[in-house]
Amino acid sequence: MGLKPTVAFNHLGCEKNRVDTEHMLGLLVQAGYQVDANEELADYVVVNTCSFIEEAREESVRTLVELAAAQKKVVITGCLAQHFQHELLEEIPEAVALVGTGDYNRIVEVIERAEAGERVKIVSPEPTYIADETVPRYRTTASSVAYLRVAEGCDYRCAFCIIPHLRGNQRSRSIESIVAEAHQLAAEGVQELVLISQITTNYGMDLYGKPRLAELLRALGEVDVPWVRMHYAYPTGLTPEVIAAIRETPNVLPYLDLPLQHSHPEVLRAMNRPWQGQVNDDVIYRIKESLPEAVLRTTFIVGFPGETEAHFEHLLEFVDRHQFDHVGVFSFSAEEGTPAYSLPNQVPQSERDRRREALMLAQQPIAWEHNRAHIGQAVDVLIEQENPATGMAIGRSARFAPEVDGLVYVTGTAALNQIVPVTITAADTYDLFGEIATVPAPEPSLSLAH
């Protein structure tokens, strides 16, 4: 029996895509395939694509074309494959297979069929699959962090978003399944679990008939991992029960990523957001009152069709009023197949870009102020990179989520994958700087000497 072919992966897009990539890798390794990080040495390159916005599609297509030019056998998976399932195999003759977002669990069969000379296309029109803790997973992130998917898909139909079309309706995993995987990851030495789904506050709705996020957080409190972080919390789902679970579960970080998208009721209505604009202020005040130590991150879309200068001013004032820790800004991208694509009063691209820049600039002094407030304090930092040559280490405090927020640059030796106390000595807009805090040795009980 000859050696099985070597497979390399090219991963694009979000952390949900990353989990899919890690499961595909796990399944191939389990089936005896060689997995290589080097695309040049691989027989097959699996490209896990993103199709969320125009820029992401361009990057995905560019990657596919470059690999095709290098005469690689390309397997196209992920959102672009789901989105353009009829066009891609025609346009990229070098592609040997196309796999939809609900079919990545069949990757071993796909490679076997491609090896036999078949050109494979497996795309479920309505994705229903979600991997659980029994599906092998080969992690690609820093050893200290793992993304833990609690649900897949989305039941909302926001006017600008193509995700439900690409990933299907919401399907939650059971609390038992999620906790079992959390225990496995903790046993591998993971220090931080990041819970992901489209809308984490809706977790369990489809499975249990009501959201069960509060119960899930409390159950994860039993897992031996220091930090549990939650992404994509719709403000309306931050009920008193969920807030209490965050407050009372020691390893759940009071870090809330609120995908607000806008502040003005008229724009939110046009976006078909599932709640009205005026609740935004109240909800944020309520969160700050019940969880004063909360770190708030949010994202906004500027230049949505019909957004006037007055709507944009409303958003600027909103950002100034609430002083978020972290803000991400996207300029509106018209997605074919979404209601917003054909809305009247499209905002010119130059104006979308101007508004994005203006909002980012408005946030910078706020972010700097938040960072500066930590100078002189000792904060816990998870060390993720070390550079023995410079005597520097790089990590994150609990205020910074992986890949989207800032970093902490640390002077002094610290072990990788450990959480250490760091005294913050300086700050800029996005990052913090500090040195390993020296913890005084415990004094002998009878000695008065220091």
Tab-separated table of C-alpha atoms in Angstrom:
chain	number	residue	atom	x	y	z
A	1	MET	CA	0.000	0.000	0.000
A	2	GLY	CA	1.486	3.343	-1.035
A	3	LEU	CA	1.758	6.332	1.229
A	4	LYS	CA	-1.345	8.465	1.409
A	5	PRO	CA	-1.066	11.898	-0.234
A	6	THR	CA	0.043	14.957	1.716
A	7	VAL	CA	-2.550	17.644	2.394
A	8	ALA	CA	-1.887	21.294	3.272
A	9	PHE	CA	-4.471	23.822	4.441
A	10	ASN	CA	-4.893	27.479	3.604
A	11	HIS	CA	-7.257	29.000	6.144
A	12	LEU	CA	-9.156	32.240	5.474
A	13	GLY	CA	-11.923	33.954	7.368
A	14	CYS	CA	-13.352	33.821	10.858
A	15	GLU	CA	-12.796	31.654	13.904
A	16	LYS	CA	-15.886	29.571	13.035
A	17	ASN	CA	-14.094	28.673	9.797
A	18	ARG	CA	-10.974	27.912	11.822
A	19	VAL	CA	-12.838	25.307	13.872
A	20	ASP	CA	-14.006	23.686	10.604
A	21	THR	CA	-10.376	23.677	9.380
A	22	GLU	CA	-9.205	22.057	12.634
A	23	HIS	CA	-11.835	19.302	12.359
A	24	MET	CA	-10.896	18.605	8.712
A	25	LEU	CA	-7.242	18.354	9.753
A	26	GLY	CA	-8.182	16.047	12.630
A	27	LEU	CA	-10.209	13.740	10.366
A	28	LEU	CA	-7.407	13.525	7.764
A	29	VAL	CA	-4.701	12.844	10.393
A	30	GLN	CA	-6.919	10.155	11.958
A	31	ALA	CA	-7.328	8.565	8.504
A	32	GLY	CA	-3.537	8.391	8.089
A	33	TYR	CA	-2.939	11.337	5.759
A	34	GLN	CA	0.233	13.396	5.963
A	35	VAL	CA	-0.561	16.988	6.887
A	36	ASP	CA	2.029	19.605	5.976
A	37	ALA	CA	2.048	23.333	6.619
A	38	ASN	CA	4.068	23.841	3.437
A	39	GLU	CA	1.762	24.133	0.415
A	40	GLU	CA	4.661	23.568	-1.986
A	41	LEU	CA	5.304	20.073	-0.618
A	42	ALA	CA	1.650	19.045	-0.521
A	43	ASP	CA	-0.218	16.949	-3.085
A	44	TYR	CA	-3.498	18.662	-2.213
A	45	VAL	CA	-4.200	22.133	-0.817
A	46	VAL	CA	-7.534	22.588	0.943
A	47	VAL	CA	-8.538	26.273	0.874
A	48	ASN	CA	-11.135	27.033	3.549
A	49	THR	CA	-12.611	30.208	2.066
A	50	CYS	CA	-14.543	33.192	3.379
A	51	SER	CA	-17.378	34.912	1.523
A	52	PHE	CA	-18.656	37.318	4.166
A	53	ILE	CA	-17.896	40.581	2.347
A	54	GLU	CA	-16.390	41.658	-0.959
A	55	GLU	CA	-12.845	42.002	0.431
A	56	ALA	CA	-12.948	38.479	1.882
A	57	ARG	CA	-14.166	37.043	-1.428
A	58	GLU	CA	-11.388	38.826	-3.317
A	59	GLU	CA	-8.782	37.370	-0.948
A	60	SER	CA	-10.285	33.890	-1.316
A	61	VAL	CA	-10.337	34.088	-5.132
A	62	ARG	CA	-6.787	35.505	-5.244
A	63	THR	CA	-5.556	32.573	-3.105
A	64	LEU	CA	-7.311	30.027	-5.334
A	65	VAL	CA	-5.920	31.569	-8.531
A	66	GLU	CA	-2.360	31.659	-7.134
A	67	LEU	CA	-2.531	27.987	-6.124
A	68	ALA	CA	-4.033	27.044	-9.479
A	69	ALA	CA	-1.171	28.871	-11.232
A	70	ALA	CA	1.256	26.827	-9.103
A	71	GLN	CA	-0.405	23.674	-10.552
A	72	LYS	CA	-1.766	22.563	-7.188
A	73	LYS	CA	-4.683	20.175	-6.754
A	74	VAL	CA	-7.048	22.527	-4.983
A	75	VAL	CA	-9.985	21.524	-2.762
A	76	ILE	CA	-12.327	24.495	-2.201
A	77	THR	CA	-14.235	24.423	1.099
A	78	GLY	CA	-16.024	26.964	3.280
A	79	CYS	CA	-18.340	29.884	2.619
A	80	LEU	CA	-17.188	30.786	-0.906
A	81	ALA	CA	-17.755	27.141	-1.941
A	82	GLN	CA	-21.283	27.257	-0.498
A	83	HIS	CA	-21.959	30.680	-2.050
A	84	PHE	CA	-20.674	30.069	-5.595
A	85	GLN	CA	-21.094	26.308	-5.854
A	86	HIS	CA	-22.175	26.514	-9.513
A	87	GLU	CA	-19.437	28.847	-10.784
A	88	LEU	CA	-16.227	27.887	-8.994
A	89	LEU	CA	-15.505	24.506	-10.573
A	90	GLU	CA	-16.044	26.035	-14.018
A	91	GLU	CA	-13.857	29.055	-13.343
A	92	ILE	CA	-11.026	27.200	-11.606
A	93	PRO	CA	-10.337	24.058	-13.671
A	94	GLU	CA	-7.443	23.122	-11.325
A	95	ALA	CA	-9.943	22.646	-8.472
A	96	VAL	CA	-10.450	18.916	-7.934
A	97	ALA	CA	-13.257	19.268	-5.380
A	98	LEU	CA	-15.798	21.654	-3.900
A	99	VAL	CA	-17.194	21.112	-0.386
A	100	GLY	CA	-19.996	23.125	1.280
A	101	THR	CA	-20.021	24.530	4.829
A	102	GLY	CA	-22.246	21.682	6.053
A	103	ASP	CA	-20.138	18.919	4.519
A	104	TYR	CA	-16.566	19.420	5.781
A	105	ASN	CA	-16.982	16.226	7.851
A	106	ARG	CA	-16.718	14.271	4.546
A	107	ILE	CA	-13.216	15.596	3.724
A	108	VAL	CA	-11.590	12.120	3.871
A	109	GLU	CA	-14.115	10.723	1.367
A	110	VAL	CA	-13.535	13.809	-0.836
A	111	ILE	CA	-9.761	13.259	-1.010
A	112	GLU	CA	-10.230	9.502	-1.632
A	113	ARG	CA	-12.608	10.193	-4.531
A	114	ALA	CA	-10.275	12.862	-5.957
A	115	GLU	CA	-7.387	10.356	-5.750
A	116	ALA	CA	-9.492	7.938	-7.799
A	117	GLY	CA	-9.707	10.597	-10.513
A	118	GLU	CA	-13.184	11.956	-9.793
A	119	ARG	CA	-14.006	15.658	-9.712
A	120	VAL	CA	-16.022	15.913	-6.504
A	121	LYS	CA	-18.791	18.308	-5.521
A	122	ILE	CA	-20.541	17.873	-2.167
A	123	VAL	CA	-22.768	20.777	-1.113
A	124	SER	CA	-25.834	20.357	1.103
A	125	PRO	CA	-28.290	23.071	0.024
A	126	GLU	CA	-29.270	23.650	3.679
A	127	PRO	CA	-26.290	23.019	6.010
A	128	THR	CA	-27.355	21.045	9.093
A	129	TYR	CA	-24.098	19.490	10.312
A	130	ILE	CA	-22.267	20.628	13.456
A	131	ALA	CA	-19.220	18.818	14.848
A	132	ASP	CA	-19.227	17.711	18.479
A	133	GLU	CA	-16.555	16.596	20.956
A	134	THR	CA	-16.266	13.154	19.317
A	135	VAL	CA	-14.940	14.560	16.010
A	136	PRO	CA	-11.123	14.672	16.010
A	137	ARG	CA	-9.614	18.142	15.996
A	138	TYR	CA	-6.083	19.239	15.181
A	139	ARG	CA	-5.623	22.691	16.689
A	140	THR	CA	-3.926	25.476	14.730
A	141	THR	CA	-4.065	28.360	17.232
A	142	ALA	CA	-1.554	29.233	19.978
A	143	SER	CA	-1.513	26.342	22.430
A	144	SER	CA	-2.940	28.635	25.117
A	145	VAL	CA	-6.216	29.458	23.306
A	146	ALA	CA	-8.999	27.367	21.796
A	147	TYR	CA	-12.224	28.403	20.124
A	148	LEU	CA	-15.178	26.412	21.412
A	149	ARG	CA	-18.156	26.427	19.062
A	150	VAL	CA	-21.443	26.327	20.964
A	151	ALA	CA	-23.761	26.687	17.945
A	152	GLU	CA	-23.639	27.078	14.179
A	153	GLY	CA	-25.855	29.100	11.814
A	154	CYS	CA	-28.302	31.911	12.547
A	155	ASP	CA	-32.064	32.445	12.679
A	156	TYR	CA	-31.922	36.228	12.241
A	157	ARG	CA	-32.256	37.815	8.811
A	158	CYS	CA	-30.356	41.090	9.035
A	159	ALA	CA	-30.620	42.989	5.750
A	160	PHE	CA	-26.844	43.186	5.163
A	161	CYS	CA	-25.847	39.657	6.171
A	162	ILE	CA	-25.414	36.558	4.051
A	163	ILE	CA	-24.425	34.180	6.885
A	164	PRO	CA	-27.782	32.328	7.234
A	165	HIS	CA	-27.667	31.674	3.484
A	166	LEU	CA	-24.124	30.258	3.811
A	167	ARG	CA	-24.336	28.442	7.137
A	168	GLY	CA	-28.006	27.599	7.647
A	169	ASN	CA	-30.278	28.144	10.644
A	170	GLN	CA	-29.063	28.033	14.237
A	171	ARG	CA	-28.234	24.599	15.605
A	172	SER	CA	-26.875	24.429	19.153
A	173	ARG	CA	-24.803	21.694	20.722
A	174	SER	CA	-25.954	20.281	24.048
A	175	ILE	CA	-24.464	21.667	27.259
A	176	GLU	CA	-23.031	18.180	27.971
A	177	SER	CA	-21.269	18.055	24.597
A	178	ILE	CA	-19.744	21.534	24.984
A	179	VAL	CA	-18.570	20.849	28.549
A	180	ALA	CA	-17.044	17.512	27.475
A	181	GLU	CA	-15.014	19.275	24.784
A	182	ALA	CA	-14.034	22.014	27.245
A	183	HIS	CA	-12.618	19.337	29.582
A	184	GLN	CA	-10.641	17.801	26.667
A	185	LEU	CA	-9.186	21.219	25.787
A	186	ALA	CA	-8.322	21.952	29.427
A	187	ALA	CA	-6.487	18.616	29.578
A	188	GLU	CA	-4.412	19.766	26.575
A	189	GLY	CA	-3.242	22.753	28.624
A	190	VAL	CA	-5.515	25.408	27.128
A	191	GLN	CA	-5.671	28.515	29.328
A	192	GLU	CA	-8.472	30.334	27.527
A	193	LEU	CA	-11.654	29.119	25.865
A	194	VAL	CA	-13.428	31.509	23.501
A	195	LEU	CA	-17.094	30.604	23.035
A	196	ILE	CA	-18.242	31.280	19.482
A	197	SER	CA	-21.420	31.075	17.459
A	198	GLN	CA	-23.299	33.604	15.344
A	199	ILE	CA	-25.256	34.894	18.355
A	200	THR	CA	-24.042	33.368	21.590
A	201	THR	CA	-26.853	34.899	23.664
A	202	ASN	CA	-29.345	32.825	21.582
A	203	TYR	CA	-27.489	29.619	22.497
A	204	GLY	CA	-29.864	26.706	23.119
A	205	MET	CA	-32.991	28.363	21.734
A	206	ASP	CA	-33.402	25.738	18.985
A	207	LEU	CA	-32.480	22.791	21.214
A	208	TYR	CA	-34.166	23.617	24.520
A	209	GLY	CA	-36.939	25.995	23.397
A	210	LYS	CA	-35.312	28.866	25.294
A	211	PRO	CA	-31.810	30.370	25.578
A	212	ARG	CA	-29.613	28.423	28.010
A	213	LEU	CA	-26.447	30.561	28.012
A	214	ALA	CA	-26.585	31.203	31.781
A	215	GLU	CA	-26.655	27.437	32.491
A	216	LEU	CA	-23.850	26.818	29.997
A	217	LEU	CA	-21.600	29.453	31.616
A	218	ARG	CA	-22.192	27.992	35.081
A	219	ALA	CA	-21.418	24.491	33.779
A	220	LEU	CA	-18.139	25.774	32.260
A	221	GLY	CA	-17.279	27.130	35.721
A	222	GLU	CA	-16.559	23.486	36.653
A	223	VAL	CA	-13.891	23.182	33.933
A	224	ASP	CA	-10.262	23.657	34.970
A	225	VAL	CA	-9.447	26.532	32.600
A	226	PRO	CA	-8.619	30.014	33.943
A	227	TRP	CA	-10.399	32.148	31.321
A	228	VAL	CA	-13.687	31.616	29.486
A	229	ARG	CA	-14.523	34.428	27.056
A	230	MET	CA	-17.745	34.906	25.134
A	231	HIS	CA	-18.009	36.392	21.644
A	232	TYR	CA	-21.064	37.990	19.980
A	233	ALA	CA	-23.496	38.724	22.782
A	234	TYR	CA	-26.656	40.427	21.536
A	235	PRO	CA	-27.406	43.064	24.170
A	236	THR	CA	-31.049	41.984	24.492
A	237	GLY	CA	-29.882	38.468	25.375
A	238	LEU	CA	-27.825	39.742	28.305
A	239	THR	CA	-30.636	38.973	30.725
A	240	PRO	CA	-30.249	39.334	34.510
A	241	GLU	CA	-29.659	35.522	34.607
A	242	VAL	CA	-26.790	35.722	32.106
A	243	ILE	CA	-25.250	38.748	33.858
A	244	ALA	CA	-25.491	36.901	37.211
A	245	ALA	CA	-23.804	33.824	35.693
A	246	ILE	CA	-20.936	35.994	34.387
A	247	ARG	CA	-20.573	37.696	37.766
A	248	GLU	CA	-20.764	34.499	39.831
A	249	THR	CA	-18.654	32.130	37.708
A	250	PRO	CA	-15.006	32.926	38.549
A	251	ASN	CA	-13.436	31.783	35.252
A	252	VAL	CA	-16.002	33.561	33.016
A	253	LEU	CA	-14.510	36.900	31.991
A	254	PRO	CA	-16.731	39.991	32.170
A	255	TYR	CA	-15.835	40.696	28.536
A	256	LEU	CA	-18.797	41.449	26.304
A	257	ASP	CA	-18.552	41.653	22.540
A	258	LEU	CA	-21.783	43.394	21.516
A	259	PRO	CA	-22.419	43.453	17.743
A	260	LEU	CA	-24.462	46.676	17.865
A	261	GLN	CA	-23.943	47.698	14.171
A	262	HIS	CA	-25.491	51.171	14.678
A	263	SER	CA	-27.117	53.494	17.198
A	264	HIS	CA	-29.902	55.162	15.198
A	265	PRO	CA	-33.352	53.499	15.313
A	266	GLU	CA	-34.049	54.288	11.648
A	267	VAL	CA	-30.816	52.680	10.460
A	268	LEU	CA	-31.336	49.666	12.749
A	269	ARG	CA	-34.856	49.230	11.363
A	270	ALA	CA	-33.526	49.382	7.791
A	271	MET	CA	-30.909	46.782	8.782
A	272	ASN	CA	-33.720	44.549	10.090
A	273	ARG	CA	-31.952	44.224	13.417
A	274	PRO	CA	-34.032	42.194	15.865
A	275	TRP	CA	-34.569	45.053	18.292
A	276	GLN	CA	-35.213	48.767	18.096
A	277	GLY	CA	-32.536	51.402	18.493
A	278	GLN	CA	-33.759	53.076	21.660
A	279	VAL	CA	-33.029	49.984	23.742
A	280	ASN	CA	-29.303	50.308	23.005
A	281	ASP	CA	-28.669	53.090	25.518
A	282	ASP	CA	-30.759	51.442	28.237
A	283	VAL	CA	-29.181	48.039	27.740
A	284	ILE	CA	-25.650	49.425	27.946
A	285	TYR	CA	-26.444	51.425	31.075
A	286	ARG	CA	-27.986	48.287	32.626
A	287	ILE	CA	-24.907	46.185	31.797
A	288	LYS	CA	-22.572	48.805	33.277
A	289	GLU	CA	-24.691	49.013	36.405
A	290	SER	CA	-24.951	45.268	37.002
A	291	LEU	CA	-21.423	44.436	35.792
A	292	PRO	CA	-19.309	47.534	36.503
A	293	GLU	CA	-16.034	45.753	35.659
A	294	ALA	CA	-17.311	44.719	32.201
A	295	VAL	CA	-15.020	45.277	29.217
A	296	LEU	CA	-17.191	46.303	26.275
A	297	ARG	CA	-16.244	45.687	22.657
A	298	THR	CA	-18.553	46.458	19.745
A	299	THR	CA	-18.658	46.713	15.963
A	300	PHE	CA	-20.459	49.206	13.753
A	301	ILE	CA	-21.332	49.402	10.058
A	302	VAL	CA	-21.113	52.854	8.490
A	303	GLY	CA	-22.494	53.872	5.099
A	304	PHE	CA	-25.499	51.532	5.186
A	305	PRO	CA	-27.958	52.532	2.416
A	306	GLY	CA	-29.961	55.553	3.555
A	307	GLU	CA	-27.534	56.483	6.384
A	308	THR	CA	-27.589	60.294	6.430
A	309	GLU	CA	-25.035	62.669	7.906
A	310	ALA	CA	-27.451	63.127	10.864
A	311	HIS	CA	-27.588	59.340	11.432
A	312	PHE	CA	-23.796	59.239	11.379
A	313	GLU	CA	-23.535	62.138	13.864
A	314	HIS	CA	-25.906	60.178	16.141
A	315	LEU	CA	-23.455	57.253	15.983
A	316	LEU	CA	-20.449	59.485	16.779
A	317	GLU	CA	-22.268	60.873	19.837
A	318	PHE	CA	-23.260	57.337	20.898
A	319	VAL	CA	-19.622	56.188	20.812
A	320	ASP	CA	-18.547	59.247	22.765
A	321	ARG	CA	-21.306	58.737	25.356
A	322	HIS	CA	-20.621	55.071	26.091
A	323	GLN	CA	-16.803	55.075	25.982
A	324	PHE	CA	-16.424	51.476	24.742
A	325	ASP	CA	-13.112	49.733	25.453
A	326	HIS	CA	-12.772	48.433	21.892
A	327	VAL	CA	-14.583	49.406	18.682
A	328	GLY	CA	-14.369	47.795	15.239
A	329	VAL	CA	-15.757	49.666	12.216
A	330	PHE	CA	-16.744	48.240	8.828
A	331	SER	CA	-17.831	50.253	5.842
A	332	PHE	CA	-20.992	48.738	4.339
A	333	SER	CA	-20.392	46.053	1.708
A	334	ALA	CA	-23.326	45.393	-0.660
A	335	GLU	CA	-23.802	41.616	-0.751
A	336	GLU	CA	-25.683	40.126	-3.658
A	337	GLY	CA	-28.506	37.953	-2.350
A	338	THR	CA	-29.185	40.195	0.682
A	339	PRO	CA	-32.037	42.740	0.906
A	340	ALA	CA	-29.564	45.622	1.449
A	341	TYR	CA	-27.982	44.957	-1.958
A	342	SER	CA	-30.842	46.623	-3.824
A	343	LEU	CA	-31.906	49.245	-1.269
A	344	PRO	CA	-32.207	52.827	-2.573
A	345	ASN	CA	-29.930	55.662	-1.373
A	346	GLN	CA	-26.670	53.718	-1.505
A	347	VAL	CA	-23.872	55.776	0.086
A	348	PRO	CA	-20.875	56.395	-2.232
A	349	GLN	CA	-17.790	54.326	-1.378
A	350	SER	CA	-15.676	57.459	-0.743
A	351	GLU	CA	-18.225	58.642	1.846
A	352	ARG	CA	-18.373	55.176	3.479
A	353	ASP	CA	-14.576	55.253	3.800
A	354	ARG	CA	-14.619	58.790	5.207
A	355	ARG	CA	-17.163	57.837	7.876
A	356	ARG	CA	-15.215	54.725	8.816
A	357	GLU	CA	-12.039	56.779	9.266
A	358	ALA	CA	-13.897	59.452	11.284
A	359	LEU	CA	-15.413	56.889	13.651
A	360	MET	CA	-12.071	55.090	14.140
A	361	LEU	CA	-10.410	58.428	14.929
A	362	ALA	CA	-13.180	59.321	17.405
A	363	GLN	CA	-12.579	56.028	19.240
A	364	GLN	CA	-8.781	56.336	19.486
A	365	PRO	CA	-8.560	58.778	22.435
A	366	ILE	CA	-11.226	56.739	24.266
A	367	ALA	CA	-9.250	53.512	23.807
A	368	TRP	CA	-6.053	55.273	24.891
A	369	GLU	CA	-7.764	56.604	28.039
A	370	HIS	CA	-8.958	53.067	28.937
A	371	ASN	CA	-5.450	51.698	28.449
A	372	ARG	CA	-3.780	54.540	30.331
A	373	ALA	CA	-5.988	53.873	33.364
A	374	HIS	CA	-4.043	50.620	33.873
A	375	ILE	CA	-0.618	52.225	34.268
A	376	GLY	CA	0.726	51.353	37.710
A	377	GLN	CA	-1.638	48.415	38.142
A	378	ALA	CA	-0.684	44.739	38.259
A	379	VAL	CA	-2.740	42.766	35.755
A	380	ASP	CA	-2.781	39.075	34.888
A	381	VAL	CA	-1.277	38.416	31.459
A	382	LEU	CA	-1.408	35.192	29.456
A	383	ILE	CA	2.044	34.812	27.831
A	384	GLU	CA	1.757	33.651	24.196
A	385	GLN	CA	5.086	34.536	22.579
A	386	GLU	CA	8.575	34.871	23.983
A	387	ASN	CA	11.745	36.277	22.556
A	388	PRO	CA	14.683	35.144	24.718
A	389	ALA	CA	17.084	37.261	22.613
A	390	THR	CA	15.366	40.518	23.638
A	391	GLY	CA	14.187	39.320	27.058
A	392	MET	CA	10.673	40.353	25.987
A	393	ALA	CA	7.460	38.352	26.046
A	394	ILE	CA	4.110	39.137	24.451
A	395	GLY	CA	0.735	38.255	25.853
A	396	ARG	CA	-2.780	39.480	26.531
A	397	SER	CA	-4.637	40.615	29.603
A	398	ALA	CA	-8.247	39.526	30.144
A	399	ARG	CA	-9.325	42.846	28.552
A	400	PHE	CA	-7.892	41.780	25.179
A	401	ALA	CA	-9.490	39.035	23.074
A	402	PRO	CA	-7.195	37.052	20.765
A	403	GLU	CA	-6.650	38.443	17.253
A	404	VAL	CA	-9.004	41.428	17.548
A	405	ASP	CA	-7.746	43.505	20.490
A	406	GLY	CA	-4.365	44.750	21.709
A	407	LEU	CA	-1.334	43.018	23.199
A	408	VAL	CA	0.743	43.393	26.343
A	409	TYR	CA	4.522	43.663	25.766
A	410	VAL	CA	6.321	42.350	28.814
A	411	THR	CA	9.917	42.820	29.970
A	412	GLY	CA	11.319	39.935	31.981
A	413	THR	CA	11.304	36.177	31.603
A	414	ALA	CA	7.981	34.429	31.650
A	415	ALA	CA	7.016	30.878	30.706
A	416	LEU	CA	4.894	30.414	27.610
A	417	ASN	CA	1.256	29.505	28.121
A	418	GLN	CA	1.244	30.771	31.709
A	419	ILE	CA	-0.767	33.570	33.299
A	420	VAL	CA	1.576	35.903	35.180
A	421	PRO	CA	1.118	39.182	37.071
A	422	VAL	CA	2.503	42.143	35.106
A	423	THR	CA	2.904	45.711	36.349
A	424	ILE	CA	1.774	48.058	33.562
A	425	THR	CA	4.316	50.835	32.972
A	426	ALA	CA	3.100	52.435	29.725
A	427	ALA	CA	0.207	52.420	27.265
A	428	ASP	CA	-0.608	53.489	23.742
A	429	THR	CA	-3.926	53.476	21.846
A	430	TYR	CA	-4.097	49.725	21.392
A	431	ASP	CA	-1.367	48.042	23.476
A	432	LEU	CA	0.036	47.946	27.007
A	433	PHE	CA	3.650	47.666	28.172
A	434	GLY	CA	4.838	46.300	31.482
A	435	GLU	CA	7.257	44.202	33.475
A	436	ILE	CA	6.788	40.965	35.391
A	437	ALA	CA	5.476	41.948	38.800
A	438	THR	CA	7.673	40.652	41.588
A	439	VAL	CA	5.529	38.924	44.148
A	440	PRO	CA	7.099	39.295	47.613
A	441	ALA	CA	8.116	35.987	49.153
A	442	PRO	CA	5.883	34.907	52.057
A	443	GLU	CA	7.433	36.034	55.331
A	444	PRO	CA	8.234	33.587	58.121
A	445	SER	CA	5.385	33.919	60.570
A	446	LEU	CA	7.446	35.177	63.531
A	447	SER	CA	9.924	37.339	61.695
A	448	LEU	CA	9.452	41.096	61.550
A	449	ALA	CA	12.320	41.482	59.097
A	450	HIS	CA	11.609	42.472	55.470
